[in-house]
Amino acid sequence: NQNLTIGRPLVILTGGIATGKSSVVQRLRQHGIDVVDTDAIAHALTAPHGAALPELRKVFGDGIFAADGTLDRAALRDIVFNDPDQKTRLEQILHQAIEAIAAATSPYVVADVPLFAETGFLREQADRVLVVDCPLDIQKQRLLARGNLPEELADLILQAQAPREARLS
């Protein structure tokens, strides 16, 4: 929605997995800043039986759904990644995240958008982008420290994200 009016500055918070984004969110909230977890809202809307699924099927077709009827997030991401019009259509469907941002009452609002480098979600509305970053070796150590993750899988997870350079740019 290009016409998002929230009456306060919007800061996009993003960063790769295990870079320390959660710690930044915790600190911001301690200082009374509203942080909207757009990922959690989007996942709730697109979970099995989620409120956004019928509209997503209508707009993007059956190709974004797995055989079991669940949303194929990778397929949807592929559609919207390079097409601004499709990205706008997706944002309109996921308007609850935008409503949560508009409901913020702190002097500025932070939208936690983990896949910002991949999707550009809310880029047009953002006043600032805050990228949480750390060296790749530390990122990998933190990811492995979460437990029960073989090193090969950690490497795959890190490779699946936008390159660090893309996020920083």
PDB file of C-alpha atoms in Angstrom, residues 15-149:
ATOM      1  CA  GLY A  15      19.484  -8.848   9.345  1.00  0.00           C
ATOM      2  CA  GLY A  16      20.491 -12.375   8.575  1.00  0.00           C
ATOM      3  CA  ILE A  17      19.714 -15.306  10.816  1.00  0.00           C
ATOM      4  CA  ALA A  18      21.739 -15.334  14.057  1.00  0.00           C
ATOM      5  CA  THR A  19      23.146 -11.817  13.620  1.00  0.00           C
ATOM      6  CA  GLY A  20      21.678 -10.474  16.870  1.00  0.00           C
ATOM      7  CA  LYS A  21      18.416  -8.970  15.613  1.00  0.00           C
ATOM      8  CA  SER A  22      16.451 -10.366  18.578  1.00  0.00           C
ATOM      9  CA  SER A  23      18.774  -8.607  21.015  1.00  0.00           C
ATOM     10  CA  VAL A  24      18.222  -5.315  19.183  1.00  0.00           C
ATOM     11  CA  VAL A  25      14.433  -5.855  19.289  1.00  0.00           C
ATOM     12  CA  GLN A  26      14.607  -6.537  23.026  1.00  0.00           C
ATOM     13  CA  ARG A  27      16.582  -3.325  23.643  1.00  0.00           C
ATOM     14  CA  LEU A  28      14.231  -1.229  21.508  1.00  0.00           C
ATOM     15  CA  ARG A  29      11.207  -2.564  23.405  1.00  0.00           C
ATOM     16  CA  GLN A  30      12.946  -1.826  26.738  1.00  0.00           C
ATOM     17  CA  HIS A  31      13.106   1.790  25.568  1.00  0.00           C
ATOM     18  CA  GLY A  32       9.373   1.856  24.776  1.00  0.00           C
ATOM     19  CA  ILE A  33       9.644   1.558  21.016  1.00  0.00           C
ATOM     20  CA  ASP A  34       6.899  -0.379  19.244  1.00  0.00           C
ATOM     21  CA  VAL A  35       8.424  -3.214  17.216  1.00  0.00           C
ATOM     22  CA  VAL A  36       6.077  -4.967  14.797  1.00  0.00           C
ATOM     23  CA  ASP A  37       7.122  -8.503  13.897  1.00  0.00           C
ATOM     24  CA  THR A  38       5.958  -8.570  10.284  1.00  0.00           C
ATOM     25  CA  ASP A  39       7.252 -12.122   9.863  1.00  0.00           C
ATOM     26  CA  ALA A  40       5.066 -13.462  12.686  1.00  0.00           C
ATOM     27  CA  ILE A  41       2.006 -11.656  11.308  1.00  0.00           C
ATOM     28  CA  ALA A  42       2.677 -12.887   7.764  1.00  0.00           C
ATOM     29  CA  HIS A  43       3.204 -16.452   9.020  1.00  0.00           C
ATOM     30  CA  ALA A  44      -0.068 -16.350  10.963  1.00  0.00           C
ATOM     31  CA  LEU A  45      -1.905 -15.069   7.877  1.00  0.00           C
ATOM     32  CA  THR A  46      -0.343 -17.744   5.659  1.00  0.00           C
ATOM     33  CA  ALA A  47      -0.336 -20.718   8.058  1.00  0.00           C
ATOM     34  CA  PRO A  48      -2.651 -23.644   7.259  1.00  0.00           C
ATOM     35  CA  HIS A  49      -6.193 -22.191   7.270  1.00  0.00           C
ATOM     36  CA  GLY A  50      -4.671 -18.681   7.553  1.00  0.00           C
ATOM     37  CA  ALA A  51      -6.883 -15.732   6.686  1.00  0.00           C
ATOM     38  CA  ALA A  52      -4.792 -14.705   3.669  1.00  0.00           C
ATOM     39  CA  LEU A  53      -4.713 -18.080   1.892  1.00  0.00           C
ATOM     40  CA  PRO A  54      -7.936 -17.738  -0.161  1.00  0.00           C
ATOM     41  CA  GLU A  55      -6.892 -14.322  -1.483  1.00  0.00           C
ATOM     42  CA  LEU A  56      -3.336 -15.517  -2.176  1.00  0.00           C
ATOM     43  CA  ARG A  57      -4.752 -18.431  -4.213  1.00  0.00           C
ATOM     44  CA  LYS A  58      -7.065 -16.080  -6.114  1.00  0.00           C
ATOM     45  CA  VAL A  59      -4.306 -13.575  -6.933  1.00  0.00           C
ATOM     46  CA  PHE A  60      -1.255 -15.824  -7.459  1.00  0.00           C
ATOM     47  CA  GLY A  61      -2.848 -19.139  -8.435  1.00  0.00           C
ATOM     48  CA  ASP A  62      -2.440 -22.752  -7.377  1.00  0.00           C
ATOM     49  CA  GLY A  63       1.277 -22.737  -8.231  1.00  0.00           C
ATOM     50  CA  ILE A  64       2.176 -21.160  -4.889  1.00  0.00           C
ATOM     51  CA  PHE A  65       0.650 -24.067  -2.967  1.00  0.00           C
ATOM     52  CA  ALA A  66       2.157 -27.447  -2.183  1.00  0.00           C
ATOM     53  CA  ALA A  67       0.213 -30.636  -2.890  1.00  0.00           C
ATOM     54  CA  ASP A  68      -0.992 -30.719   0.741  1.00  0.00           C
ATOM     55  CA  GLY A  69      -2.523 -27.240   0.390  1.00  0.00           C
ATOM     56  CA  THR A  70       0.114 -25.400   2.405  1.00  0.00           C
ATOM     57  CA  LEU A  71       1.711 -22.232   1.067  1.00  0.00           C
ATOM     58  CA  ASP A  72       4.943 -22.736  -0.854  1.00  0.00           C
ATOM     59  CA  ARG A  73       6.725 -19.635   0.445  1.00  0.00           C
ATOM     60  CA  ALA A  74       9.686 -20.101  -1.905  1.00  0.00           C
ATOM     61  CA  ALA A  75       7.376 -20.166  -4.948  1.00  0.00           C
ATOM     62  CA  LEU A  76       5.605 -17.021  -3.771  1.00  0.00           C
ATOM     63  CA  ARG A  77       8.928 -15.302  -3.064  1.00  0.00           C
ATOM     64  CA  ASP A  78      10.099 -16.160  -6.592  1.00  0.00           C
ATOM     65  CA  ILE A  79       7.015 -14.468  -8.049  1.00  0.00           C
ATOM     66  CA  VAL A  80       7.271 -11.231  -6.060  1.00  0.00           C
ATOM     67  CA  PHE A  81      11.070 -10.930  -5.870  1.00  0.00           C
ATOM     68  CA  ASN A  82      11.581  -9.262  -9.253  1.00  0.00           C
ATOM     69  CA  ASP A  83       8.115  -7.874  -9.947  1.00  0.00           C
ATOM     70  CA  PRO A  84       7.161  -4.659  -8.105  1.00  0.00           C
ATOM     71  CA  ASP A  85       3.501  -4.979  -9.129  1.00  0.00           C
ATOM     72  CA  GLN A  86       3.250  -8.494  -7.713  1.00  0.00           C
ATOM     73  CA  LYS A  87       5.073  -7.372  -4.557  1.00  0.00           C
ATOM     74  CA  THR A  88       2.510  -4.582  -4.110  1.00  0.00           C
ATOM     75  CA  ARG A  89      -0.322  -7.094  -4.532  1.00  0.00           C
ATOM     76  CA  LEU A  90       1.216  -9.317  -1.863  1.00  0.00           C
ATOM     77  CA  GLU A  91       1.628  -6.373   0.512  1.00  0.00           C
ATOM     78  CA  GLN A  92      -2.030  -5.469   0.031  1.00  0.00           C
ATOM     79  CA  ILE A  93      -3.028  -9.006   1.001  1.00  0.00           C
ATOM     80  CA  LEU A  94      -0.779  -8.929   4.051  1.00  0.00           C
ATOM     81  CA  HIS A  95      -2.237  -5.590   5.141  1.00  0.00           C
ATOM     82  CA  GLN A  96      -2.563  -6.695   8.784  1.00  0.00           C
ATOM     83  CA  ALA A  97       1.156  -6.116   9.205  1.00  0.00           C
ATOM     84  CA  ILE A  98       0.654  -2.594   7.909  1.00  0.00           C
ATOM     85  CA  GLU A  99      -2.326  -2.072  10.239  1.00  0.00           C
ATOM     86  CA  ALA A 100      -0.161  -3.135  13.202  1.00  0.00           C
ATOM     87  CA  ILE A 101       2.457  -0.592  12.151  1.00  0.00           C
ATOM     88  CA  ALA A 102      -0.189   2.114  11.827  1.00  0.00           C
ATOM     89  CA  ALA A 103      -1.427   1.314  15.367  1.00  0.00           C
ATOM     90  CA  ALA A 104       1.985   2.030  16.910  1.00  0.00           C
ATOM     91  CA  THR A 105       2.117   4.800  19.489  1.00  0.00           C
ATOM     92  CA  SER A 106       5.862   5.197  20.143  1.00  0.00           C
ATOM     93  CA  PRO A 107       7.748   8.244  18.707  1.00  0.00           C
ATOM     94  CA  TYR A 108       8.843   6.025  15.831  1.00  0.00           C
ATOM     95  CA  VAL A 109       7.912   2.485  14.895  1.00  0.00           C
ATOM     96  CA  VAL A 110      10.200  -0.374  13.950  1.00  0.00           C
ATOM     97  CA  ALA A 111       9.062  -3.047  11.509  1.00  0.00           C
ATOM     98  CA  ASP A 112      11.071  -6.240  11.928  1.00  0.00           C
ATOM     99  CA  VAL A 113      11.416  -7.526   8.342  1.00  0.00           C
ATOM    100  CA  PRO A 114      13.891 -10.445   8.337  1.00  0.00           C
ATOM    101  CA  LEU A 115      13.726 -10.959   4.558  1.00  0.00           C
ATOM    102  CA  PHE A 116      13.910  -7.271   3.646  1.00  0.00           C
ATOM    103  CA  ALA A 117      16.921  -7.801   1.347  1.00  0.00           C
ATOM    104  CA  GLU A 118      15.025 -10.558  -0.454  1.00  0.00           C
ATOM    105  CA  THR A 119      11.552  -8.950  -0.615  1.00  0.00           C
ATOM    106  CA  GLY A 120      11.919  -5.190  -0.134  1.00  0.00           C
ATOM    107  CA  PHE A 121       8.725  -5.320   1.958  1.00  0.00           C
ATOM    108  CA  LEU A 122       7.747  -1.737   2.957  1.00  0.00           C
ATOM    109  CA  ARG A 123      10.798  -0.205   1.226  1.00  0.00           C
ATOM    110  CA  GLU A 124       8.701   2.671  -0.164  1.00  0.00           C
ATOM    111  CA  GLN A 125       7.320   3.570   3.277  1.00  0.00           C
ATOM    112  CA  ALA A 126      10.580   3.293   5.247  1.00  0.00           C
ATOM    113  CA  ASP A 127      12.326   6.372   6.606  1.00  0.00           C
ATOM    114  CA  ARG A 128      15.387   4.343   7.634  1.00  0.00           C
ATOM    115  CA  VAL A 129      16.702   0.807   7.335  1.00  0.00           C
ATOM    116  CA  LEU A 130      18.646  -0.646  10.258  1.00  0.00           C
ATOM    117  CA  VAL A 131      20.704  -3.702   9.300  1.00  0.00           C
ATOM    118  CA  VAL A 132      21.991  -5.885  12.137  1.00  0.00           C
ATOM    119  CA  ASP A 133      25.158  -7.530  10.944  1.00  0.00           C
ATOM    120  CA  CYS A 134      28.042  -9.634  12.161  1.00  0.00           C
ATOM    121  CA  PRO A 135      30.871 -11.549  10.471  1.00  0.00           C
ATOM    122  CA  LEU A 136      29.808 -14.774   8.766  1.00  0.00           C
ATOM    123  CA  ASP A 137      31.919 -16.977  11.058  1.00  0.00           C
ATOM    124  CA  ILE A 138      30.224 -15.530  14.161  1.00  0.00           C
ATOM    125  CA  GLN A 139      26.824 -15.865  12.500  1.00  0.00           C
ATOM    126  CA  LYS A 140      27.530 -19.545  11.833  1.00  0.00           C
ATOM    127  CA  GLN A 141      28.775 -20.108  15.414  1.00  0.00           C
ATOM    128  CA  ARG A 142      25.580 -18.558  16.814  1.00  0.00           C
ATOM    129  CA  LEU A 143      23.409 -20.634  14.494  1.00  0.00           C
ATOM    130  CA  LEU A 144      25.166 -23.849  15.531  1.00  0.00           C
ATOM    131  CA  ALA A 145      24.920 -22.838  19.213  1.00  0.00           C
ATOM    132  CA  ARG A 146      21.125 -22.938  18.925  1.00  0.00           C
ATOM    133  CA  GLY A 147      21.560 -26.707  19.001  1.00  0.00           C
ATOM    134  CA  ASN A 148      20.435 -29.758  17.054  1.00  0.00           C
ATOM    135  CA  LEU A 149      21.678 -28.362  13.758  1.00  0.00           C
TER     136      LEU A 149
END
